[in-house]
XYZ file of C-alpha atoms in Angstrom:
340
model
C 61.142 147.061 143.676
C 62.912 143.771 143.034
C 65.478 145.458 140.784
C 66.198 148.012 143.465
C 66.705 145.323 146.072
C 68.960 143.348 143.763
C 71.060 146.456 143.168
C 71.390 146.951 146.920
C 72.740 143.438 147.388
C 75.164 143.900 144.528
C 76.542 146.952 146.327
C 76.830 144.908 149.516
C 78.607 141.868 148.130
C 80.766 143.213 145.319
C 82.499 145.945 147.255
C 81.536 148.871 144.996
C 83.260 152.116 145.859
C 80.064 153.678 147.142
C 79.286 154.809 150.688
C 76.792 152.561 152.432
C 75.653 155.067 155.039
C 75.779 154.272 158.714
C 75.533 150.920 160.425
C 74.850 150.168 164.055
C 77.765 148.380 165.625
C 77.830 146.934 169.091
C 80.821 146.129 171.255
C 80.597 143.573 174.003
C 80.206 146.399 176.496
C 76.790 147.091 175.015
C 77.680 150.525 173.652
C 76.595 151.542 170.163
C 78.877 153.285 167.718
C 78.375 154.405 164.155
C 80.517 152.727 161.475
C 80.619 155.163 158.591
C 82.424 155.200 155.286
C 83.633 158.728 156.017
C 84.954 159.783 159.392
C 82.985 162.519 161.144
C 85.772 163.185 163.654
C 89.103 164.872 163.146
C 91.518 161.950 163.231
C 95.082 162.932 164.141
C 97.820 160.628 162.914
C 101.253 160.893 164.447
C 102.791 162.056 161.172
C 104.826 158.896 160.692
C 104.373 156.629 157.708
C 102.863 153.276 158.693
C 102.926 149.800 157.213
C 99.761 147.731 157.497
C 99.990 144.084 156.465
C 96.753 142.434 155.322
C 96.384 138.673 155.042
C 93.215 137.202 153.557
C 92.454 133.508 153.896
C 90.935 133.008 150.461
C 89.615 135.031 147.545
C 85.857 135.342 147.950
C 83.360 138.197 147.364
C 82.568 138.718 151.059
C 86.217 138.733 152.114
C 87.237 140.857 149.123
C 84.576 143.392 150.096
C 85.938 143.551 153.638
C 89.472 144.202 152.399
C 88.419 146.906 149.935
C 86.284 148.566 152.581
C 89.167 148.505 155.071
C 91.495 150.310 152.659
C 88.856 152.922 151.823
C 88.063 153.570 155.474
C 91.732 153.760 156.494
C 92.031 156.636 154.022
C 89.007 158.287 155.633
C 90.758 157.897 158.981
C 93.844 159.703 157.655
C 95.964 156.758 156.502
C 96.243 157.034 152.732
C 98.047 154.378 150.724
C 100.947 155.875 148.811
C 101.123 158.914 151.102
C 101.565 157.952 154.741
C 100.571 154.291 154.460
C 102.110 151.221 152.860
C 99.829 148.208 152.507
C 101.299 144.728 152.095
C 98.419 142.503 150.964
C 98.783 138.735 150.740
C 96.176 136.060 149.891
C 96.765 132.550 151.260
C 94.434 130.845 148.747
C 92.990 128.660 151.532
C 96.357 126.992 152.141
C 97.641 126.651 155.710
C 101.295 126.516 154.694
C 100.797 129.752 152.773
C 99.277 131.325 155.884
C 102.262 130.345 157.979
C 104.700 131.695 155.402
C 102.801 134.977 155.116
C 102.616 135.362 158.890
C 106.380 134.834 159.206
C 106.989 137.371 156.439
C 104.880 140.022 158.151
C 106.629 139.472 161.482
C 110.059 139.508 159.879
C 109.309 142.805 158.163
C 108.017 144.251 161.453
C 104.732 145.659 160.158
C 103.148 148.330 162.349
C 99.847 146.428 162.377
C 98.465 143.233 160.840
C 94.884 142.861 159.629
C 93.743 139.245 159.265
C 90.581 138.457 157.315
C 88.815 135.211 158.337
C 89.509 132.881 161.252
C 92.365 130.736 159.831
C 94.261 133.864 158.819
C 93.820 135.399 162.253
C 94.955 132.236 164.005
C 98.090 132.035 161.863
C 99.272 135.581 162.546
C 98.315 135.390 166.229
C 100.530 132.302 166.543
C 103.390 134.128 164.845
C 103.626 137.237 167.040
C 102.646 138.513 170.460
C 104.168 141.934 169.813
C 102.684 143.343 166.611
C 99.063 144.539 167.033
C 96.572 142.356 165.138
C 93.060 143.354 164.105
C 90.975 140.501 162.716
C 87.820 140.667 160.638
C 85.121 138.096 159.840
C 85.993 135.859 162.784
C 82.694 134.369 163.909
C 83.757 133.177 167.360
C 87.031 134.752 168.527
C 86.801 133.064 171.935
C 86.515 129.537 170.521
C 89.255 130.396 168.030
C 91.417 131.322 171.062
C 92.256 134.701 169.577
C 91.138 136.660 172.638
C 90.435 135.730 176.231
C 88.103 138.642 176.901
C 85.861 140.276 174.320
C 85.516 143.557 176.187
C 89.169 144.002 177.118
C 91.561 141.783 175.149
C 94.652 141.096 177.226
C 97.011 140.305 174.353
C 97.860 141.949 171.048
C 94.693 140.855 169.217
C 91.224 142.359 168.739
C 88.843 142.756 165.813
C 85.358 142.297 164.394
C 83.049 139.292 164.420
C 80.612 138.411 161.634
C 78.463 136.266 163.932
C 74.833 135.878 162.909
C 72.241 134.667 165.435
C 71.315 131.136 164.389
C 67.808 131.584 165.762
C 67.084 134.254 163.155
C 68.019 131.854 160.372
C 65.765 129.193 161.898
C 62.939 131.720 162.106
C 63.443 132.526 158.432
C 63.361 128.813 157.664
C 60.040 128.510 159.490
C 58.690 131.534 157.624
C 59.748 130.419 154.140
C 59.532 126.628 154.462
C 57.192 125.709 157.325
C 57.071 122.053 156.239
C 60.765 121.466 156.978
C 61.138 118.831 159.679
C 64.758 117.711 159.328
C 67.719 119.997 158.631
C 71.126 118.848 157.481
C 74.067 120.665 159.035
C 77.000 120.797 156.625
C 80.371 122.344 157.470
C 84.151 122.029 157.304
C 85.384 120.039 160.287
C 88.607 121.999 160.706
C 86.995 125.444 160.843
C 86.509 126.474 164.463
C 84.071 129.213 163.487
C 81.809 126.661 161.800
C 82.031 124.205 164.679
C 80.819 126.761 167.221
C 77.886 127.843 165.061
C 76.815 124.267 164.424
C 76.930 123.494 168.147
C 74.600 126.427 168.714
C 72.358 125.193 165.899
C 72.141 121.727 167.462
C 71.088 123.240 170.773
C 68.427 125.410 169.155
C 67.072 122.793 166.743
C 64.779 121.171 169.327
C 63.341 124.547 170.292
C 62.252 125.031 166.694
C 60.934 121.511 166.275
C 63.708 120.389 163.966
C 65.471 117.066 163.813
C 68.917 117.205 162.272
C 71.558 115.261 160.419
C 75.210 116.277 160.435
C 77.852 116.010 157.728
C 81.388 117.376 157.605
C 84.031 117.820 154.939
C 87.777 118.313 155.203
C 88.111 120.320 151.985
C 85.929 121.670 149.198
C 86.657 118.712 146.895
C 84.473 116.569 149.188
C 81.551 118.972 149.118
C 79.486 117.563 146.263
C 79.453 113.981 147.490
C 78.777 114.972 151.100
C 75.956 117.281 150.060
C 74.364 114.730 147.755
C 74.286 112.095 150.496
C 72.956 114.576 153.048
C 70.248 115.802 150.674
C 68.672 112.331 150.606
C 68.099 112.455 154.374
C 66.814 115.971 155.016
C 64.235 118.578 154.019
C 66.715 121.464 154.038
C 70.438 122.080 154.397
C 72.043 124.703 156.624
C 75.679 125.739 156.385
C 77.220 128.541 158.471
C 79.796 131.147 157.461
C 82.248 128.477 156.358
C 85.225 129.489 154.231
C 85.671 126.092 152.616
C 82.037 125.771 151.590
C 81.699 129.428 150.586
C 84.574 129.034 148.138
C 82.644 126.225 146.397
C 79.114 127.459 147.033
C 77.858 126.978 143.440
C 78.474 123.229 143.885
C 76.287 123.077 146.993
C 73.658 125.288 145.378
C 73.395 122.922 142.413
C 72.959 119.931 144.720
C 70.104 121.739 146.457
C 68.412 122.569 143.170
C 68.754 118.997 141.883
C 67.333 117.587 145.116
C 64.632 120.245 145.239
C 65.489 121.358 148.778
C 66.414 124.785 150.174
C 69.973 125.560 151.223
C 70.129 128.118 154.035
C 73.515 129.776 154.410
C 75.458 132.113 156.662
C 76.377 134.981 154.314
C 74.700 137.106 151.666
C 77.441 136.294 149.133
C 76.565 132.603 149.520
C 73.003 133.472 148.524
C 74.344 135.374 145.522
C 76.256 132.188 144.634
C 73.053 130.146 144.565
C 72.018 129.472 148.152
C 68.318 129.914 148.844
C 68.286 132.356 151.766
C 70.094 133.821 154.757
C 69.925 136.357 157.507
C 73.143 138.278 156.991
C 75.173 141.428 157.524
C 76.788 143.966 155.203
C 80.409 142.988 154.847
C 81.291 146.462 153.662
C 80.273 147.753 157.088
C 82.338 145.051 158.780
C 85.360 146.356 156.890
C 84.563 149.920 157.942
C 84.490 148.992 161.613
C 87.675 146.937 161.286
C 89.506 149.906 159.754
C 88.266 152.263 162.453
C 89.642 149.944 165.113
C 92.946 149.621 163.236
C 93.241 153.418 163.002
C 92.697 153.771 166.739
C 95.564 151.372 167.410
C 97.837 153.030 164.824
C 97.137 156.306 166.616
C 98.419 154.820 169.853
C 95.409 153.324 171.593
C 96.237 150.072 173.440
C 94.679 146.905 172.040
C 93.190 146.202 175.487
C 91.078 149.343 175.133
C 89.633 148.301 171.760
C 86.837 145.746 172.410
C 85.893 143.057 169.925
C 82.918 144.373 167.939
C 79.967 142.804 166.125
C 77.393 144.278 163.788
C 73.884 144.182 165.156
C 71.776 144.948 162.089
C 70.774 141.956 159.983
C 69.051 141.499 156.608
C 66.971 138.754 155.023
C 68.395 137.863 151.615
C 66.718 135.484 149.150
C 67.787 134.207 145.726
C 64.797 134.418 143.372
C 66.367 132.158 140.731
C 67.029 129.439 143.270
C 63.564 129.885 144.769
C 61.960 129.333 141.360
C 64.153 126.287 140.682
C 62.978 124.524 143.861
C 59.393 125.786 143.777
C 59.596 128.171 146.735
C 58.849 131.849 147.257
C 61.185 134.804 147.212
C 58.492 137.239 148.258
C 59.014 138.014 151.928
C 58.413 141.396 153.510
C 61.641 143.306 154.071
C 63.842 140.824 152.202
C 66.575 141.733 149.753
C 66.026 139.700 146.599
C 68.751 138.726 144.147
C 68.398 136.970 140.812
């Protein structure tokens, strides 16, 4: 059973070219659609070749999976790279100046549509153009990021998919796995709007779950080890949201947790695969599928205002068995996906 679950997670986080079935997706209007790796409808393109520019904030398994899934699903929607689609992919390597340069390049080349993966990437391209349609992916809080002013009917040229995870479900998992935790340390990158909004929610909910909390921020991943080590001396567990800076250096945080003997709860399944203890997460492959479906609708002529921001509404418990053993905790929870 454990091997089967581990294989499932590997398919989720490493972007294997395998269909993942259907996934419930909810828009802010409350409707439910089916995000599938193959389109069940007859998608009509307008016959013209299109150029889709893709900017990714940083190289990371979750974000890589989204990008690969987007390209696969665009083909299923009738836009095939090398036939009627040109893809211009750029990776900013977590550098803001790179993001700005890439955004200017895409605008100058007049791409038909821009796909931005992660909040900083989306903010950069949104600041660069109000004309070219933009579809973002893996933006936790598009309202706080000021990418849209209305989730149901975006008024500008931007829409996309959110990877938001209910914080209360992570706290419930914490209570289930580590009932003795009294104080949680919140650790995040201060400049990431998506992290700030999640942490504010976590602070509000902490009292409801009987938690006290300590807070620590970093400005870049080079500060992570020291910040985590100091925080670990004050808390019983650490929680970090879907934070690009921390995710890119997750093995460092995981090692601090193991050394201190405390669990590190995280915001994404890939962060568990990189050594975090546990999360309640989504399938990033499915997020890419939904993003591509929205992009195809816009390429086919649908106005951005008629394409609501979407979020996945099916979540999974994921636990790292190796980390659990290292800190003396369990990985055996009903319904959980277990990785080694």
